[in-house]
Coordinates of C-alpha atoms in Angstrom, one line a residue:
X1 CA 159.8 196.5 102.7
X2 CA 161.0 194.1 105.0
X3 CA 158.5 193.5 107.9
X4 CA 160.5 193.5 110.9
X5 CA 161.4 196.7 113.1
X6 CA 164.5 198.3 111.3
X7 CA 165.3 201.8 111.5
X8 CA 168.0 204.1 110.1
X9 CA 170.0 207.0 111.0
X10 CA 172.7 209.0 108.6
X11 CA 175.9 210.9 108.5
X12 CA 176.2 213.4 105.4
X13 CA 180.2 213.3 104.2
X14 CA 182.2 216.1 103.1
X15 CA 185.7 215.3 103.7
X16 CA 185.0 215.4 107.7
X17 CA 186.8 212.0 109.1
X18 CA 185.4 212.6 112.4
X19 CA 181.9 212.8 111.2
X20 CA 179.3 211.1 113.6
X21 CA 175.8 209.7 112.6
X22 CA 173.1 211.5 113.4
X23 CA 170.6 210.4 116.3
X24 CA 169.0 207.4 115.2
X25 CA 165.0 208.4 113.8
X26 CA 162.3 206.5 114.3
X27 CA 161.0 205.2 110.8
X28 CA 160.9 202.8 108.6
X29 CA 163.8 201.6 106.3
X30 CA 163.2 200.0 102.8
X31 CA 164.3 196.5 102.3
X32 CA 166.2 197.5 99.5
X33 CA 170.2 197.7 99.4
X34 CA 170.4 199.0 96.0
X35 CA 171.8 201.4 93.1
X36 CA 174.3 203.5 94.8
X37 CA 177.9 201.9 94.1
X38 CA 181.4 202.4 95.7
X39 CA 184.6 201.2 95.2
X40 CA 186.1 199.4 98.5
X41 CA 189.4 200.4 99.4
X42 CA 191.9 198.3 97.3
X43 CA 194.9 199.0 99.6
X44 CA 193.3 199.0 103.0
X45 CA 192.0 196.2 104.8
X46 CA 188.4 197.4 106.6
X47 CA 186.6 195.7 109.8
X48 CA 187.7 192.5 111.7
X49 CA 188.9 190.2 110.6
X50 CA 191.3 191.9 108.5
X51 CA 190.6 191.9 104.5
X52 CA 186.3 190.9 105.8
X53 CA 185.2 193.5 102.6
X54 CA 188.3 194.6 100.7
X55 CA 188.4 195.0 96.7
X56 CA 184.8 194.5 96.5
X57 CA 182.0 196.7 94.9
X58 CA 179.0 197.2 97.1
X59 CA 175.6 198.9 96.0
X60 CA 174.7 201.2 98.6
X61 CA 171.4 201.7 100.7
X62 CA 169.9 205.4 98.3
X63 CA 166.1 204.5 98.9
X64 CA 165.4 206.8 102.4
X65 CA 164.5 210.3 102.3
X66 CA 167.2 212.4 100.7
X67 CA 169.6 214.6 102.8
X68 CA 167.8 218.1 102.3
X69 CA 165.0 216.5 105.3
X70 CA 167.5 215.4 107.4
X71 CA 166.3 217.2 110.5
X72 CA 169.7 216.9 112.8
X73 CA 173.0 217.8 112.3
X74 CA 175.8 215.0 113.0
X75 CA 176.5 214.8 116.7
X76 CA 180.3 215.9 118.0
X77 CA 180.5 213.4 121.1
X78 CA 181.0 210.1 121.6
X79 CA 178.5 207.7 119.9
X80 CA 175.6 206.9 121.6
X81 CA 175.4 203.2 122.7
X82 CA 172.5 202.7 120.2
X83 CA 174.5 203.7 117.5
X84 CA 177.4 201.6 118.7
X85 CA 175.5 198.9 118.2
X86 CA 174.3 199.8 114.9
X87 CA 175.5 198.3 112.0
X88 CA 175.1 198.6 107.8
X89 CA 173.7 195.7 105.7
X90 CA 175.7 195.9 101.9
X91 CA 175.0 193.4 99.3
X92 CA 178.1 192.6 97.0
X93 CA 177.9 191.8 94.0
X94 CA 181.1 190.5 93.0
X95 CA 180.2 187.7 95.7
X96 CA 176.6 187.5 95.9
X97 CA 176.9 188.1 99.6
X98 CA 175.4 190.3 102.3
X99 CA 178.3 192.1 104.7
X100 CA 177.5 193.9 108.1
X101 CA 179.7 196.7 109.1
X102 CA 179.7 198.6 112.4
X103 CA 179.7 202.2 112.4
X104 CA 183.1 202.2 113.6
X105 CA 184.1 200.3 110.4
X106 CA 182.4 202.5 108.3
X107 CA 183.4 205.9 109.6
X108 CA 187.1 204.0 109.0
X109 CA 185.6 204.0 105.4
X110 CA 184.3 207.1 104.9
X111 CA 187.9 208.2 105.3
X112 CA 188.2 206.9 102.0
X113 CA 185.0 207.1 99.9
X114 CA 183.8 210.5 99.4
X115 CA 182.1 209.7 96.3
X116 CA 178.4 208.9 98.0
X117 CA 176.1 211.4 99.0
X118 CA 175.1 209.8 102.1
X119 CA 176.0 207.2 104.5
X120 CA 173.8 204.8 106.3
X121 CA 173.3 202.9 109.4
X122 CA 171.0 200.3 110.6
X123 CA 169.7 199.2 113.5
X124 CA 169.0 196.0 113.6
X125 CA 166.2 194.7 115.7
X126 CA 165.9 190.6 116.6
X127 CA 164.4 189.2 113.2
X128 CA 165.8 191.1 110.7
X129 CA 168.3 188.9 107.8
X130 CA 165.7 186.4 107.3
X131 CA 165.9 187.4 103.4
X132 CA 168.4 189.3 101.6
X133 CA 167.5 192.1 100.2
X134 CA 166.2 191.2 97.0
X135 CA 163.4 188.5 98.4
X136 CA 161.8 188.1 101.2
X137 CA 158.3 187.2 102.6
X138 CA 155.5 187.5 106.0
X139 CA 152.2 187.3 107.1
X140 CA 149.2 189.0 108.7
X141 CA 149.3 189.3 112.7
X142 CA 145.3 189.3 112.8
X143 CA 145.0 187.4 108.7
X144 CA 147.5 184.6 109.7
X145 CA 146.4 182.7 106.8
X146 CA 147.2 185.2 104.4
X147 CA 151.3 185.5 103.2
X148 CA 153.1 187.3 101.0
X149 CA 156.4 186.9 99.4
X150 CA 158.4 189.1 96.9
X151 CA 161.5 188.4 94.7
X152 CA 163.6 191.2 92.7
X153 CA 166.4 190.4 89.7
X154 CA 168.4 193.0 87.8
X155 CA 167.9 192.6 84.4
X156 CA 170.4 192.8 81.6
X157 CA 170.7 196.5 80.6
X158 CA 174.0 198.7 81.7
X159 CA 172.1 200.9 84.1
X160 CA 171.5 199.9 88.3
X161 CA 168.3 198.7 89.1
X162 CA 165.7 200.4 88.7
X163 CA 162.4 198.6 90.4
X164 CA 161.4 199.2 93.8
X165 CA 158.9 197.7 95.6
X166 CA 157.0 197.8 99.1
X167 CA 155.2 194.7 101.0
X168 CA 154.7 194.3 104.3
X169 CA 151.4 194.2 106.8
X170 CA 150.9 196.7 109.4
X171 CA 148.2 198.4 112.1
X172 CA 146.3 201.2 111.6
X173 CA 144.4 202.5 114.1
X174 CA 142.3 199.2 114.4
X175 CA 142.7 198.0 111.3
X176 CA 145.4 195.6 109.7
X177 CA 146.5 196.8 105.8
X178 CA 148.5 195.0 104.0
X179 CA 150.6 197.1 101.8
X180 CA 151.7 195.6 98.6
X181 CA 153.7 198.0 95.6
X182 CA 155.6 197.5 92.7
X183 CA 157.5 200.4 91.3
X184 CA 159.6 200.2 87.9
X185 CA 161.4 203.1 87.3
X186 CA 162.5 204.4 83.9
X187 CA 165.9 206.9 83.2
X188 CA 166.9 206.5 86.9
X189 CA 165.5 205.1 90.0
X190 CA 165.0 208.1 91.9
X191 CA 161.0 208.7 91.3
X192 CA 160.7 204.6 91.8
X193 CA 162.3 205.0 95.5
X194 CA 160.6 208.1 96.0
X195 CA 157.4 206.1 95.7
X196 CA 158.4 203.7 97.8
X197 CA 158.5 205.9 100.6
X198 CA 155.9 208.5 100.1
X199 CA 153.4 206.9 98.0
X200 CA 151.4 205.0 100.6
X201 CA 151.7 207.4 103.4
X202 CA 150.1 209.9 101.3
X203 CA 147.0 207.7 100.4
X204 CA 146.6 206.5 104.2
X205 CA 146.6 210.3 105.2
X206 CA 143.8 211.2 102.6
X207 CA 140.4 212.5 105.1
X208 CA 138.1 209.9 103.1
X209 CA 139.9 206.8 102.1
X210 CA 138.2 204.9 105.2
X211 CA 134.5 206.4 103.1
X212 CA 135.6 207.2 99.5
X213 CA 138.9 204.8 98.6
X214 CA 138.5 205.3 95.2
X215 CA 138.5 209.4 95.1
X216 CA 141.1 208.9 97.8
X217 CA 143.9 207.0 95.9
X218 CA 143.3 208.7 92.8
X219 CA 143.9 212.1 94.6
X220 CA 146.7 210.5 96.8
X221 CA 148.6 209.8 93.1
X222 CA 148.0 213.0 91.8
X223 CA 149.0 214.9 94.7
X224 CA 152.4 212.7 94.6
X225 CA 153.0 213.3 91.2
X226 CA 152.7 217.1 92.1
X227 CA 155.7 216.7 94.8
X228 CA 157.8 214.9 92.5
X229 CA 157.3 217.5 89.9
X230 CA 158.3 219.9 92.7
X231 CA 161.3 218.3 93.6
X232 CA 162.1 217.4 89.8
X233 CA 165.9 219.1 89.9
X234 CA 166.9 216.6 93.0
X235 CA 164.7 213.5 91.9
X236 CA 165.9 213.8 87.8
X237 CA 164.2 213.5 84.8
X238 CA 162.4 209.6 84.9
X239 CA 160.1 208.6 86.0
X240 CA 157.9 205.6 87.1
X241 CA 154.8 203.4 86.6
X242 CA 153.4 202.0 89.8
X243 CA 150.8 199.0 90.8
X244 CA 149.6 199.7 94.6
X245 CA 147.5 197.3 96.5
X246 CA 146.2 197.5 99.6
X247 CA 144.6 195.0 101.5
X248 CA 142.0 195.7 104.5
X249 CA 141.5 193.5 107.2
X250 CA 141.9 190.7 104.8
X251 CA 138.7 191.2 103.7
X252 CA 138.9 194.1 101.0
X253 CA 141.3 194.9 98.3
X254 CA 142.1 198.1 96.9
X255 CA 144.5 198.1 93.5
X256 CA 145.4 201.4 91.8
X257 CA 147.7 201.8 88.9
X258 CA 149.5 204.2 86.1
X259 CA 151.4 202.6 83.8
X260 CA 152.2 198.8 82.8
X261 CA 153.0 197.3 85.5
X262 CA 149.8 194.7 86.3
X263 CA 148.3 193.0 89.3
X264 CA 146.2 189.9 88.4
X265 CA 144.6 188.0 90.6
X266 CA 143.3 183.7 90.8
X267 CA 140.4 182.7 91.4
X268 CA 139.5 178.7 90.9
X269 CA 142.5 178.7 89.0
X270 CA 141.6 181.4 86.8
X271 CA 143.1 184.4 86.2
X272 CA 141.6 188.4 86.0
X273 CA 143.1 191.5 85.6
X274 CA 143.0 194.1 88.4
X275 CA 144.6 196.8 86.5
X276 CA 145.1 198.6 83.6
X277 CA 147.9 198.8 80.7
X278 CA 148.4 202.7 80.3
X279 CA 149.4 201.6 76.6
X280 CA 149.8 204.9 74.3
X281 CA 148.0 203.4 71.2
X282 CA 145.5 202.5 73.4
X283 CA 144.9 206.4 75.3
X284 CA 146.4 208.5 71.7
X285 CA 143.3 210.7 71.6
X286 CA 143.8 212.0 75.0
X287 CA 147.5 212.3 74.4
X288 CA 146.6 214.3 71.4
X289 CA 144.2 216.3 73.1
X290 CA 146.7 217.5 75.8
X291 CA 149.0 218.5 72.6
X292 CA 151.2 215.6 72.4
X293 CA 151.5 212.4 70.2
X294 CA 152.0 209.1 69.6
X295 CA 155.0 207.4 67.5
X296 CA 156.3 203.8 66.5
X297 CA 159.4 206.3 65.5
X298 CA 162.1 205.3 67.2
X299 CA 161.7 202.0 68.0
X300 CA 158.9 199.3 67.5
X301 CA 156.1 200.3 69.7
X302 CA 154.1 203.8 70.2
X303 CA 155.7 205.7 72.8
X304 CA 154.2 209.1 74.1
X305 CA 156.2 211.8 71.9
X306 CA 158.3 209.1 70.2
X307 CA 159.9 208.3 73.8
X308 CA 157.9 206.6 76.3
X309 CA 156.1 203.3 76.1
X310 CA 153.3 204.4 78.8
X311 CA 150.8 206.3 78.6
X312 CA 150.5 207.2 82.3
X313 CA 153.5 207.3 84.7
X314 CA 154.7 209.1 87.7
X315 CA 157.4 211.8 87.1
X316 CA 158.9 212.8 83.3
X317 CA 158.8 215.9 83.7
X318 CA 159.7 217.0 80.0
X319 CA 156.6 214.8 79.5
X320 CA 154.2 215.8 82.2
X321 CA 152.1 218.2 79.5
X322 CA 151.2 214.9 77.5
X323 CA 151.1 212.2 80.2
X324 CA 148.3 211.7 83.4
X325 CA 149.4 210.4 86.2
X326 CA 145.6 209.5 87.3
X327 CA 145.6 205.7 88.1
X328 CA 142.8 203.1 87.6
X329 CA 141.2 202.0 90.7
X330 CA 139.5 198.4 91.5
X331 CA 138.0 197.5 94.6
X332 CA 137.5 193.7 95.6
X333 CA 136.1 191.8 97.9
X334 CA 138.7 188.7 99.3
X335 CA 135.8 185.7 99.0
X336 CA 136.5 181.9 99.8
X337 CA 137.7 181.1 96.6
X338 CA 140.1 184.0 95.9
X339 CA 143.3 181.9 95.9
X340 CA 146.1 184.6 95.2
X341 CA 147.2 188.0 93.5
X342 CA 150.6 188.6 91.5
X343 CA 151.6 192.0 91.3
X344 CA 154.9 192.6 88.9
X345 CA 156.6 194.9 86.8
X346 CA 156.6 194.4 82.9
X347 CA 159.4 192.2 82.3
X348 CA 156.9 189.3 83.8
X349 CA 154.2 190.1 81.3
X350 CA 156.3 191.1 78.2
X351 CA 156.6 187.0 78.1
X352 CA 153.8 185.7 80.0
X353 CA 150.0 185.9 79.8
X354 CA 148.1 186.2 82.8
X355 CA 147.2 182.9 82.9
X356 CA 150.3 181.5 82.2
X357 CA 151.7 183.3 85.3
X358 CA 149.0 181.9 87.1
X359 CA 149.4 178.4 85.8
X360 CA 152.8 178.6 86.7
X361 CA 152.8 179.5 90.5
X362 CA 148.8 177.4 91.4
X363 CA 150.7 174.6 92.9
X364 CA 153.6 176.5 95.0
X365 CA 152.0 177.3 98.6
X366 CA 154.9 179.3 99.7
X367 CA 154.6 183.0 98.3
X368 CA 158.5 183.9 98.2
X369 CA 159.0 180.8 96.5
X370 CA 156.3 181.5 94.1
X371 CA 157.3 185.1 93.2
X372 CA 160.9 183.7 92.7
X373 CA 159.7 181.4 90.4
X374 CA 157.8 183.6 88.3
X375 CA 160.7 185.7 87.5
X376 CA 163.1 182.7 87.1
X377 CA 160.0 181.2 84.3
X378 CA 160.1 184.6 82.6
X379 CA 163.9 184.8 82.4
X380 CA 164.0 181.4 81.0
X381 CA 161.1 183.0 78.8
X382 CA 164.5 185.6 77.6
X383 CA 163.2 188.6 79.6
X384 CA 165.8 191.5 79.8
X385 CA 163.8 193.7 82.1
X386 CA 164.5 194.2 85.8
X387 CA 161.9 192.2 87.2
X388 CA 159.8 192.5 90.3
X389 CA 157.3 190.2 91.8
X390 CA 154.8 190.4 94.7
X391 CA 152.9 186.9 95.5
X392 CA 149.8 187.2 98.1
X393 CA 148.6 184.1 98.9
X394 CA 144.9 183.9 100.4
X395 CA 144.5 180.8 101.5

């Protein structure tokens, strides 16, 4: 998540022209523009100046809570000169560029695209377009040596992107957390964003993660996986691995995982695992016990009922009966010599080792620059995967 104070507001379409956004809520908005695409107007110039965003294909903002908990319906006055000012932040692909557009260009549009399922606005506060959506980077208000950086890419296959991920520092009661996420979603992105957004606030909310962190995120997972299996006909069938770190006052480190996606961290250059790979082969007895199995059939690697490559994942409903959603928890001290932690989704470690990752970034002080790196050394590597990177640097 971007670090800086954005918030968001919606209209729901339905063929209404004169829809309005609803009152802008307080909360926070992902910094991901991703996965929902539109077709510009071809035959109508939007915004000023004239022809700013025709003919191009935008992916839309999808990653906020979905239009059932919308608590407002659309306003019938005037706009309110908050949301005059808002505006929408859309990354095109066809020019690699970021576009605003007001809400009066976009109620223009929505007079044409009735194809999306919700609209978006944002408010932007002084600070915000420092990074585009798919990188960015901050610090610690109290841990001012400590930064972080993250960098996304869309890998090769047909479908839209499916890895989310949080980072960003912020207060709690009196203590500082850095939150740090990666989320790589599998037959849709849907579980993925709905991590993004929930996952965190339900392990912050647990009675004794202050006393009993470990008890407390594993129950905070579980208890997520339970919604999402709840809300299963809106969110689809995928699912999602997830690596969750969450740094206390600089001090202590809490990682949690389900899945394959890995957080490692360096210490006098060397590198160490903080999670664990949720690898079927490796977890086939307890598959077997909960009456499911394990296959090379399709494929080349042994997937959870011949389908999924995890043992452990968020979501998959068809699969729940076979697969936990129970992470691994490791608790850390920060000490003088921890130098950084990686977390990143697969398509990093499906060509690197751990120490190779670590080799590669040692020497880059900037942590946006590193994570970028990292996924530009694996693609060179000929990873496919969407890639997602998270770079902490301690000192």
């Amino acid at each position: 998540m971007v670090s800086q104070s954005v918030w968001w507001s919606a209209t729901q379409p339905g063929g209404r022209y004169g829809s309005r956004p609803l009152d802008l809520v307080v909360g926070r908005l992902p910094g991901r523009v991703t996965d929902h695409q539109a077709d510009w107007p071809t035959t109508r110039s939007i915004g000023r100046p004239p022809g700013r965003v025709a003919n191009h294909q935008a992916e839309w903002p999808t990653t906020w809570p979905t239009t059932n908990l919308f608590k407002r319906k659309p306003t019938q006055g005037p706009m309110s000169a908050e949301q005059e000012k808002t505006i929408m932040i859309l990354f095109c692909k066809l020019c690699s560029q970021v576009h605003s557009l007001t809400c009066y260009e976009l109620l223009i549009l929505v007079c044409f695209i009735h194809r999306c399922d919700r609209y978006a606005y944002l408010e932007v506060k002084a600070g915000f377009g420092t990074s585009t959506p798919e990188t960015g980077k901050g610090k610690g208000k109290i841990s001012k040596h400590i930064t972080h950086g993250f960098h996304l890419m869309k890998g090769k296959s047909a479908h839209p992107m499916e890895d989310y991920l949080v980072s960003e520092f912020k207060q709690e009661k009196d203590r500082e957390l850095g939150l740090f996420a990666i989320f790589d979603g599998h037959l849709g992105h849907d579980v993925a964003s709905y991590l993004q957004n929930h996952l965190f606030h339900n392990i912050l909310k647990q009675h004794d993660f202050w006393n009993e962190t470990e008890h407390a995120v594993k129950r905070a997972y579980i208890e997520t996986d339970e919604k999402i299996l709840e809300q299963a006909l809106e969110l689809g069938r995928g699912g999602s691995t997830a690596v969750t770190a969450i740094l206390i006052d600089g001090q202590k480190l809490v990682v949690g995982n389900v899945g394959d996606s890995r957080a490692v961290i360096c210490e006098h250059g060397k590198a160490r695992q903080l999670s664990v790979d949720h690898e079927p082969s490796k977890e086939k007895k307890s598959i077997e016990r909960r009456g499911g199995f394990v296959s090379n059939i399709p494929g080349d690697v042994p997937r959870v009922d011949g389908q999924l490559a995890v043992a452990r994942a968020f979501g998959d409903r068809s699969l729940k009966m076979h697969l936990s959603s129970e992470p691994d928890v490791f608790i850390e001290e920060v000490l003088h010599h921890t130098e950084f932690l990686i977390l990143a989704s697969d398509g990093i470690w499906k060509v690197m080792s751990n120490q190779e990752a670590v080799d590669s970034i040692r020497q880059i002080k900037d942590a946006q620059a590193a994570a970028k790196h990292l996924i530009e050394e694996a693609v060179s590597k000929k990873s496919k995967d969407d890639i997602s990177c998270i770079v902490v640097r301690f000192q």
